[in-house]
Amino acid sequence: MSELFSIHARTATGLEGVLAEELKALGAQNIEPLHRLVVCQGDTALLYKANLWCRTAIRVLRPIASFAAADEKAFYAGVQTIDWSKYLGTTGTLAFDANVYSSFTTHSLFIAQLAKDAVVDQFREKTGNRPSVDLESPDLRIAVSLFEDKAQVYLDSSGESLHKRGYRRKAGEAPLSETLAAGIVTLSGWTADQPLLDPMCGSGTLLIEAALKARNVAPGLLRDSFGFQKWPDYDSALFRQLLTDARAAKKLDLKLDIRGVEIDAEVAQVARENAERAGVANDVRIYDGDFFRWTGGKPEKPGIIVMNPPYDERLSVDNIAEMFQNIGDRYKQEYGGWKAYMLSGNLEAMKYVGLRSSKRVTLFNGSIECRLAEYEMRAPRAVTAPAADG
C-alpha cells in the first residue's frame, strides 16, 4: 500500500457526517468528523478521489506543518521553517487562503499576507528570485489556519472550491451551492426509484445534484482541473486511471422521475441549460409554473419534495407568513403520502407552514444559518363504498 498521510476535507456546518460517509466509501481510514471539517488518513489515490468524488467537500487539504504562533514574529518564523522549494519553483505562482479564530489577530488577510511574505522572503534569500502571486489560477494554493495561537499550514489540492462543478453559468437569486444541494439530497434519503420534486427550483441545483448522484456521476468529472495537477509530484498516470474508472462507474440503465417548477420563465430556462451542461437534461424536467396552481406535471405516486423557498427581505412579514402558510396548505391538500424537506434561513416564517416537523438539521447557506425541516404528509384516506342493501 502507498504511504498514508493526513487529509483534511472542509465542508459546511451540518454536513460533516455526510462527508465522513463519502470518504469512508472511498477507502479513507481513521475518519474523524469535526466542526466543518473531516480529518482522515489516505494515500495519493484517496487525495485525488476525494476531489473527484466527494459531493459535499468544499476543499481537500494536505497538512504539511503545524507550530505554535503566539504573535506575528513566531508565525512568520514557523512558515519559514518549511522548505518551500519542495512545492514550488521561483518562476511559479502562489495564492494564500487564511482562517483565523481566537488568536493574536482576528484579520485573516493580515495572516495571508504574513504567510506570503515568509514564503517569498525564503526564496529571495536562497536564490535571489521569488515566485509571484496569482489569485485566480496559481500553481500552488496554500491554506493557513490560526486557532488559539496554533498555526497549521496546508497544501490545497482542490484549487477552486469544489462546489464549482462547472455546469452552472448563471443562477437565480441567492442560489444554493452545489455542495449544500448535494448534502440536502443525501439527508432527505431520496432514492432513484422515487419521484423527486422541487416546486420552487430556481436554477435547478437540487435537482441536478440528485440526478448526478443517482447516476453515480463523479462531480469532479465536470471540472477542468484541480490544484494537485500543478504539484511537482503529480501522478498523471494515476489520475488518468481514476478518471477512466469514474467514467465507467456511471449508471446508464436508470429511469429517473425528477421534476422542478419555476415561476420565472427565464430562470426556468437557466435551469434547463444547467441540466444540459451537467449531462442530465433527459433526467430533469423543468416546468414553467406557479407551485400554488401547478397540477399538470405532478408525479403519479408519492415521493420526496425538496425546496428552498425564496425569501425577499423587502416583503412584509405578513406576506412572508402567507407564503409559508400557502406552502403548508399545498402540502396537505395535494401531497398526501409525500415527505418534504424545506431549507430556510427565516426560522420565524417556518412556523407558519402549519405542519409539525419530524426532524430539523442546522445547515448554513453561505453565512446564513438555516434549518432543513422534514415534514411527513399523511396519505389520503381510502374512500370505502357503502355496503349494498340486502
GROMACS .gro file of C-alpha atoms in nm:
model
  390
    1MET     CA    1   0.000   0.000   0.000
    2SER     CA    2   0.114   0.357  -0.070
    3GLU     CA    3   0.223   0.579   0.216
    4LEU     CA    4  -0.065   0.710   0.424
    5PHE     CA    5  -0.085   1.074   0.529
    6SER     CA    6  -0.336   1.306   0.690
    7ILE     CA    7  -0.609   1.457   0.472
    8HIS     CA    8  -0.842   1.736   0.586
    9ALA     CA    9  -1.166   1.784   0.391
   10ARG     CA   10  -1.362   2.100   0.459
   11THR     CA   11  -1.740   2.113   0.437
   12ALA     CA   12  -2.037   2.318   0.554
   13THR     CA   13  -2.181   2.306   0.905
   14GLY     CA   14  -2.424   2.015   0.933
   15LEU     CA   15  -2.273   1.810   0.651
   16GLU     CA   16  -1.978   1.665   0.842
   17GLY     CA   17  -2.145   1.325   0.884
   18VAL     CA   18  -2.243   1.310   0.516
   19LEU     CA   19  -1.887   1.387   0.407
   20ALA     CA   20  -1.745   1.131   0.652
   21GLU     CA   21  -1.958   0.862   0.486
   22GLU     CA   22  -1.842   0.972   0.141
   23LEU     CA   23  -1.477   0.946   0.247
   24LYS     CA   24  -1.540   0.608   0.409
   25ALA     CA   25  -1.684   0.478   0.080
   26LEU     CA   26  -1.365   0.589  -0.096
   27GLY     CA   27  -1.145   0.392   0.146
   28ALA     CA   28  -1.034   0.660   0.392
   29GLN     CA   29  -0.905   0.543   0.729
   30ASN     CA   30  -0.919   0.684   1.083
   31ILE     CA   31  -1.206   0.917   0.993
   32GLU     CA   32  -1.290   1.191   1.245
   33PRO     CA   33  -1.571   1.441   1.179
   34LEU     CA   34  -1.507   1.781   1.340
   35HIS     CA   35  -1.670   2.123   1.300
   36ARG     CA   36  -1.693   2.199   0.925
   37LEU     CA   37  -1.411   1.951   0.875
   38VAL     CA   38  -1.349   1.580   0.837
   39VAL     CA   39  -1.000   1.452   0.914
   40CYS     CA   40  -0.885   1.115   0.783
   41GLN     CA   41  -0.584   0.925   0.652
   42GLY     CA   42  -0.527   0.810   0.299
   43ASP     CA   43  -0.278   0.790   0.017
   44THR     CA   44  -0.230   0.990  -0.303
   45ALA     CA   45  -0.508   0.797  -0.476
   46LEU     CA   46  -0.751   0.887  -0.197
   47LEU     CA   47  -0.649   1.253  -0.218
   48TYR     CA   48  -0.731   1.252  -0.590
   49LYS     CA   49  -1.052   1.051  -0.542
   50ALA     CA   50  -1.175   1.283  -0.266
   51ASN     CA   51  -1.157   1.575  -0.508
   52LEU     CA   52  -1.317   1.374  -0.786
   53TRP     CA   53  -1.597   1.204  -0.591
   54CYS     CA   54  -1.689   1.392  -0.272
   55ARG     CA   55  -2.016   1.576  -0.331
   56THR     CA   56  -2.017   1.767  -0.002
   57ALA     CA   57  -1.649   1.862   0.028
   58ILE     CA   58  -1.557   2.226  -0.031
   59ARG     CA   59  -1.178   2.180  -0.026
   60VAL     CA   60  -0.942   1.888   0.025
   61LEU     CA   61  -0.624   1.988   0.207
   62ARG     CA   62  -0.295   1.816   0.284
   63PRO     CA   63  -0.136   1.939   0.611
   64ILE     CA   64   0.239   1.997   0.588
   65ALA     CA   65   0.324   2.177   0.913
   66SER     CA   66   0.188   2.289   1.250
   67PHE     CA   67   0.354   2.512   1.507
   68ALA     CA   68   0.288   2.747   1.798
   69ALA     CA   69   0.233   3.108   1.695
   70ALA     CA   70   0.161   3.344   1.984
   71ASP     CA   71   0.250   3.652   1.780
   72GLU     CA   72   0.327   3.757   1.424
   73LYS     CA   73   0.701   3.704   1.464
   74ALA     CA   74   0.650   3.341   1.570
   75PHE     CA   75   0.403   3.286   1.286
   76TYR     CA   76   0.643   3.426   1.026
   77ALA     CA   77   0.928   3.212   1.162
   78GLY     CA   78   0.709   2.899   1.162
   79VAL     CA   79   0.615   2.942   0.796
   80GLN     CA   80   0.982   2.991   0.710
   81THR     CA   81   1.079   2.657   0.866
   82ILE     CA   82   0.902   2.483   0.576
   83ASP     CA   83   1.121   2.406   0.273
   84TRP     CA   84   0.903   2.566   0.006
   85SER     CA   85   1.133   2.463  -0.278
   86LYS     CA   86   0.981   2.113  -0.243
   87TYR     CA   87   0.648   2.250  -0.363
   88LEU     CA   88   0.722   2.545  -0.590
   89GLY     CA   89   0.992   2.697  -0.812
   90THR     CA   90   1.094   3.061  -0.834
   91THR     CA   91   0.903   3.104  -1.160
   92GLY     CA   92   0.584   2.959  -1.014
   93THR     CA   93   0.280   3.141  -0.880
   94LEU     CA   94   0.104   3.108  -0.547
   95ALA     CA   95  -0.201   3.222  -0.352
   96PHE     CA   96  -0.299   3.209   0.014
   97ASP     CA   97  -0.625   3.148   0.199
   98ALA     CA   98  -0.635   3.206   0.574
   99ASN     CA   99  -0.879   3.135   0.855
  100VAL     CA  100  -0.828   3.292   1.197
  101TYR     CA  101  -1.009   3.210   1.521
  102SER     CA  102  -0.933   3.327   1.878
  103SER     CA  103  -0.570   3.419   1.828
  104PHE     CA  104  -0.329   3.716   1.843
  105THR     CA  105  -0.508   3.867   1.544
  106THR     CA  106  -0.856   3.849   1.401
  107HIS     CA  107  -0.759   3.957   1.048
  108SER     CA  108  -0.732   3.668   0.802
  109LEU     CA  109  -0.599   3.895   0.525
  110PHE     CA  110  -0.313   4.004   0.752
  111ILE     CA  111  -0.220   3.640   0.821
  112ALA     CA  112  -0.237   3.554   0.449
  113GLN     CA  113  -0.008   3.849   0.373
  114LEU     CA  114   0.233   3.750   0.651
  115ALA     CA  115   0.248   3.391   0.521
  116LYS     CA  116   0.312   3.518   0.168
  117ASP     CA  117   0.598   3.738   0.293
  118ALA     CA  118   0.757   3.443   0.475
  119VAL     CA  119   0.746   3.223   0.163
  120VAL     CA  120   0.874   3.477  -0.090
  121ASP     CA  121   1.141   3.601   0.151
  122GLN     CA  122   1.273   3.244   0.179
  123PHE     CA  123   1.303   3.214  -0.200
  124ARG     CA  124   1.465   3.558  -0.229
  125GLU     CA  125   1.723   3.480   0.039
  126LYS     CA  126   1.816   3.143  -0.118
  127THR     CA  127   1.800   3.224  -0.489
  128GLY     CA  128   1.773   3.598  -0.536
  129ASN     CA  129   1.440   3.541  -0.712
  130ARG     CA  130   1.085   3.497  -0.585
  131PRO     CA  131   0.758   3.344  -0.703
  132SER     CA  132   0.471   3.578  -0.781
  133VAL     CA  133   0.115   3.592  -0.654
  134ASP     CA  134  -0.174   3.481  -0.877
  135LEU     CA  135  -0.511   3.489  -0.705
  136GLU     CA  136  -0.700   3.338  -1.000
  137SER     CA  137  -0.503   3.033  -1.113
  138PRO     CA  138  -0.191   2.980  -0.902
  139ASP     CA  139   0.048   2.689  -0.936
  140LEU     CA  140   0.024   2.639  -0.560
  141ARG     CA  141  -0.262   2.738  -0.333
  142ILE     CA  142  -0.168   2.741   0.033
  143ALA     CA  143  -0.419   2.738   0.318
  144VAL     CA  144  -0.336   2.861   0.667
  145SER     CA  145  -0.541   2.830   0.984
  146LEU     CA  146  -0.467   3.001   1.313
  147PHE     CA  147  -0.661   2.888   1.618
  148GLU     CA  148  -0.576   2.975   1.979
  149ASP     CA  149  -0.216   3.055   1.886
  150LYS     CA  150  -0.159   2.731   1.699
  151ALA     CA  151  -0.095   2.752   1.327
  152GLN     CA  152  -0.147   2.486   1.063
  153VAL     CA  153  -0.028   2.510   0.704
  154TYR     CA  154  -0.180   2.306   0.420
  155LEU     CA  155  -0.142   2.248   0.052
  156ASP     CA  156  -0.481   2.298  -0.114
  157SER     CA  157  -0.526   2.006  -0.354
  158SER     CA  158  -0.858   2.133  -0.491
  159GLY     CA  159  -0.766   2.467  -0.647
  160GLU     CA  160  -1.102   2.630  -0.700
  161SER     CA  161  -1.368   2.543  -0.442
  162LEU     CA  162  -1.519   2.203  -0.516
  163HIS     CA  163  -1.870   2.348  -0.524
  164LYS     CA  164  -1.776   2.486  -0.866
  165ARG     CA  165  -1.868   2.177  -1.066
  166GLY     CA  166  -1.867   2.360  -1.398
  167TYR     CA  167  -2.229   2.324  -1.506
  168ARG     CA  168  -2.377   2.639  -1.354
  169ARG     CA  169  -2.306   2.950  -1.560
  170LYS     CA  170  -2.597   3.152  -1.427
  171ALA     CA  171  -2.811   3.126  -1.118
  172GLY     CA  172  -3.123   3.278  -0.973
  173GLU     CA  173  -3.113   3.500  -0.669
  174ALA     CA  174  -2.946   3.353  -0.357
  175PRO     CA  175  -2.864   3.017  -0.517
  176LEU     CA  176  -2.772   2.712  -0.313
  177SER     CA  177  -2.416   2.595  -0.355
  178GLU     CA  178  -2.376   2.263  -0.531
  179THR     CA  179  -2.220   2.106  -0.221
  180LEU     CA  180  -2.508   2.214   0.004
  181ALA     CA  181  -2.763   2.095  -0.251
  182ALA     CA  182  -2.593   1.755  -0.270
  183GLY     CA  183  -2.595   1.734   0.110
  184ILE     CA  184  -2.967   1.812   0.127
  185VAL     CA  185  -3.043   1.539  -0.127
  186THR     CA  186  -2.846   1.289   0.082
  187LEU     CA  187  -3.007   1.400   0.410
  188SER     CA  188  -3.351   1.360   0.253
  189GLY     CA  189  -3.289   0.990   0.199
  190TRP     CA  190  -3.418   1.014  -0.159
  191THR     CA  191  -3.351   0.709  -0.373
  192ALA     CA  192  -3.355   0.678  -0.751
  193ASP     CA  193  -3.678   0.475  -0.755
  194GLN     CA  194  -3.878   0.762  -0.600
  195PRO     CA  195  -4.017   1.076  -0.765
  196LEU     CA  196  -3.831   1.391  -0.664
  197LEU     CA  197  -3.989   1.735  -0.689
  198ASP     CA  198  -3.855   2.085  -0.626
  199PRO     CA  199  -4.159   2.312  -0.658
  200MET     CA  200  -3.955   2.636  -0.645
  201CYS     CA  201  -3.648   2.508  -0.823
  202GLY     CA  202  -3.470   2.828  -0.931
  203SER     CA  203  -3.164   2.737  -1.134
  204GLY     CA  204  -3.220   2.366  -1.067
  205THR     CA  205  -2.922   2.287  -0.845
  206LEU     CA  206  -3.104   2.048  -0.608
  207LEU     CA  207  -3.247   1.851  -0.899
  208ILE     CA  208  -2.922   1.837  -1.094
  209GLU     CA  209  -2.724   1.719  -0.791
  210ALA     CA  210  -2.986   1.449  -0.730
  211ALA     CA  211  -2.958   1.325  -1.089
  212LEU     CA  212  -2.577   1.321  -1.074
  213LYS     CA  213  -2.585   1.121  -0.752
  214ALA     CA  214  -2.844   0.875  -0.883
  215ARG     CA  215  -2.642   0.810  -1.195
  216ASN     CA  216  -2.321   0.781  -0.990
  217VAL     CA  217  -2.156   1.062  -1.185
  218ALA     CA  218  -1.844   1.183  -1.005
  219PRO     CA  219  -1.898   1.560  -0.967
  220GLY     CA  220  -1.531   1.625  -1.039
  221LEU     CA  221  -1.574   1.488  -1.393
  222LEU     CA  222  -1.747   1.816  -1.480
  223ARG     CA  223  -1.445   2.030  -1.383
  224ASP     CA  224  -1.150   2.131  -1.598
  225SER     CA  225  -0.875   2.089  -1.338
  226PHE     CA  226  -0.769   2.050  -0.976
  227GLY     CA  227  -0.493   2.214  -0.776
  228PHE     CA  228  -0.293   1.892  -0.730
  229GLN     CA  229  -0.238   1.870  -1.107
  230LYS     CA  230   0.017   2.153  -1.075
  231TRP     CA  231   0.210   1.995  -0.787
  232PRO     CA  232   0.567   1.875  -0.860
  233ASP     CA  233   0.478   1.518  -0.752
  234TYR     CA  234   0.155   1.498  -0.957
  235ASP     CA  235   0.099   1.140  -1.073
  236SER     CA  236  -0.071   1.191  -1.410
  237ALA     CA  237  -0.095   0.817  -1.486
  238LEU     CA  238  -0.274   0.750  -1.158
  239PHE     CA  239  -0.520   1.031  -1.215
  240ARG     CA  240  -0.591   0.923  -1.572
  241GLN     CA  241  -0.680   0.576  -1.440
  242LEU     CA  242  -0.909   0.727  -1.174
  243LEU     CA  243  -1.084   0.932  -1.442
  244THR     CA  244  -1.129   0.620  -1.656
  245ASP     CA  245  -1.273   0.433  -1.357
  246ALA     CA  246  -1.510   0.720  -1.276
  247ARG     CA  247  -1.643   0.738  -1.632
  248ALA     CA  248  -1.703   0.362  -1.630
  249ALA     CA  249  -1.892   0.385  -1.299
  250LYS     CA  250  -2.182   0.586  -1.442
  251LYS     CA  251  -2.520   0.414  -1.418
  252LEU     CA  252  -2.684   0.437  -1.759
  253ASP     CA  253  -2.979   0.199  -1.717
  254LEU     CA  254  -3.192   0.412  -1.485
  255LYS     CA  255  -3.524   0.582  -1.541
  256LEU     CA  256  -3.546   0.881  -1.310
  257ASP     CA  257  -3.851   1.090  -1.222
  258ILE     CA  258  -3.702   1.427  -1.124
  259ARG     CA  259  -3.915   1.738  -1.172
  260GLY     CA  260  -3.897   2.107  -1.093
  261VAL     CA  261  -4.136   2.400  -1.112
  262GLU     CA  262  -4.022   2.761  -1.155
  263ILE     CA  263  -4.246   3.066  -1.179
  264ASP     CA  264  -3.988   3.281  -1.361
  265ALA     CA  265  -3.964   3.159  -1.721
  266GLU     CA  266  -3.611   3.299  -1.769
  267VAL     CA  267  -3.482   3.126  -1.455
  268ALA     CA  268  -3.655   2.803  -1.562
  269GLN     CA  269  -3.464   2.819  -1.891
  270VAL     CA  270  -3.139   2.870  -1.700
  271ALA     CA  271  -3.218   2.553  -1.502
  272ARG     CA  272  -3.267   2.359  -1.826
  273GLU     CA  273  -2.936   2.488  -1.962
  274ASN     CA  274  -2.758   2.394  -1.639
  275ALA     CA  275  -2.902   2.042  -1.659
  276GLU     CA  276  -2.785   2.018  -2.019
  277ARG     CA  277  -2.429   2.116  -1.926
  278ALA     CA  278  -2.435   1.866  -1.638
  279GLY     CA  279  -2.537   1.590  -1.878
  280VAL     CA  280  -2.869   1.518  -1.705
  281ALA     CA  281  -3.113   1.706  -1.929
  282ASN     CA  282  -3.300   1.383  -2.001
  283ASP     CA  283  -3.342   1.315  -1.629
  284VAL     CA  284  -3.459   1.657  -1.507
  285ARG     CA  285  -3.789   1.805  -1.627
  286ILE     CA  286  -3.843   2.174  -1.554
  287TYR     CA  287  -4.195   2.316  -1.576
  288ASP     CA  288  -4.285   2.683  -1.608
  289GLY     CA  289  -4.548   2.750  -1.347
  290ASP     CA  290  -4.660   2.863  -1.004
  291PHE     CA  291  -4.640   2.586  -0.745
  292PHE     CA  292  -4.959   2.710  -0.578
  293ARG     CA  293  -5.156   2.649  -0.900
  294TRP     CA  294  -4.948   2.382  -1.075
  295THR     CA  295  -5.102   2.038  -1.121
  296GLY     CA  296  -5.029   1.930  -1.479
  297GLY     CA  297  -4.693   1.762  -1.428
  298LYS     CA  298  -4.732   1.617  -1.080
  299PRO     CA  299  -4.590   1.262  -1.044
  300GLU     CA  300  -4.850   0.990  -1.008
  301LYS     CA  301  -4.702   0.827  -0.698
  302PRO     CA  302  -4.578   0.994  -0.376
  303GLY     CA  303  -4.212   1.075  -0.342
  304ILE     CA  304  -3.981   1.338  -0.195
  305ILE     CA  305  -4.015   1.717  -0.211
  306VAL     CA  306  -3.702   1.928  -0.164
  307MET     CA  307  -3.722   2.305  -0.167
  308ASN     CA  308  -3.553   2.629  -0.066
  309PRO     CA  309  -3.834   2.888  -0.074
  310PRO     CA  310  -3.727   3.237  -0.178
  311TYR     CA  311  -3.702   3.496   0.094
  312ASP     CA  312  -3.710   3.861  -0.009
  313GLU     CA  313  -3.627   4.098   0.276
  314ARG     CA  314  -3.833   4.367   0.106
  315LEU     CA  315  -4.152   4.164   0.160
  316SER     CA  316  -4.360   4.244   0.462
  317VAL     CA  317  -4.377   3.997   0.749
  318ASP     CA  318  -4.742   3.931   0.663
  319ASN     CA  319  -4.657   3.840   0.302
  320ILE     CA  320  -4.381   3.602   0.410
  321ALA     CA  321  -4.611   3.438   0.662
  322GLU     CA  322  -4.878   3.400   0.396
  323MET     CA  323  -4.635   3.238   0.151
  324PHE     CA  324  -4.516   2.979   0.404
  325GLN     CA  325  -4.873   2.912   0.514
  326ASN     CA  326  -4.968   2.855   0.150
  327ILE     CA  327  -4.679   2.611   0.112
  328GLY     CA  328  -4.805   2.411   0.409
  329ASP     CA  329  -5.161   2.416   0.278
  330ARG     CA  330  -5.043   2.296  -0.061
  331TYR     CA  331  -4.851   2.013   0.101
  332LYS     CA  332  -5.157   1.898   0.294
  333GLN     CA  333  -5.407   1.933   0.011
  334GLU     CA  334  -5.209   1.795  -0.283
  335TYR     CA  335  -4.921   1.587  -0.149
  336GLY     CA  336  -5.062   1.334   0.093
  337GLY     CA  337  -4.819   1.045   0.138
  338TRP     CA  338  -4.519   1.256   0.035
  339LYS     CA  339  -4.226   1.359   0.252
  340ALA     CA  340  -4.097   1.717   0.221
  341TYR     CA  341  -3.764   1.875   0.309
  342MET     CA  342  -3.760   2.254   0.331
  343LEU     CA  343  -3.447   2.466   0.381
  344SER     CA  344  -3.497   2.819   0.507
  345GLY     CA  345  -3.296   3.086   0.679
  346ASN     CA  346  -3.616   3.251   0.802
  347LEU     CA  347  -3.685   3.045   1.112
  348GLU     CA  348  -3.979   3.262   1.214
  349ALA     CA  349  -4.151   3.218   0.877
  350MET     CA  350  -4.121   2.839   0.901
  351LYS     CA  351  -4.363   2.845   1.194
  352TYR     CA  352  -4.641   2.936   0.951
  353VAL     CA  353  -4.610   2.614   0.749
  354GLY     CA  354  -4.869   2.465   0.983
  355LEU     CA  355  -4.711   2.120   0.994
  356ARG     CA  356  -4.507   1.968   1.274
  357SER     CA  357  -4.158   1.889   1.153
  358SER     CA  358  -4.043   1.537   1.233
  359LYS     CA  359  -3.675   1.635   1.213
  360ARG     CA  360  -3.463   1.950   1.187
  361VAL     CA  361  -3.099   1.987   1.088
  362THR     CA  362  -2.895   2.307   1.121
  363LEU     CA  363  -2.718   2.396   0.798
  364PHE     CA  364  -2.550   2.709   0.666
  365ASN     CA  365  -2.618   2.856   0.322
  366GLY     CA  366  -2.305   3.070   0.299
  367SER     CA  367  -2.311   3.276   0.618
  368ILE     CA  368  -2.688   3.235   0.671
  369GLU     CA  369  -2.792   2.993   0.944
  370CYS     CA  370  -3.075   2.773   0.814
  371ARG     CA  371  -3.288   2.478   0.916
  372LEU     CA  372  -3.363   2.179   0.699
  373ALA     CA  373  -3.706   2.067   0.822
  374GLU     CA  374  -3.863   1.731   0.743
  375TYR     CA  375  -4.241   1.712   0.705
  376GLU     CA  376  -4.434   1.388   0.660
  377MET     CA  377  -4.774   1.432   0.499
  378ARG     CA  378  -5.039   1.177   0.579
  379ALA     CA  379  -5.161   0.970   0.289
  380PRO     CA  380  -5.524   1.044   0.197
  381ARG     CA  381  -5.771   0.803   0.348
  382ALA     CA  382  -5.916   0.548   0.110
  383VAL     CA  383  -6.284   0.606   0.040
  384THR     CA  384  -6.486   0.291   0.115
  385ALA     CA  385  -6.803   0.238  -0.085
  386PRO     CA  386  -7.115   0.183   0.130
  387ALA     CA  387  -7.230  -0.176   0.161
  388ALA     CA  388  -7.517  -0.275  -0.068
  389ASP     CA  389  -7.858  -0.330   0.091
  390GLY     CA  390  -7.981  -0.679   0.111
   0.00000   0.00000   0.00000
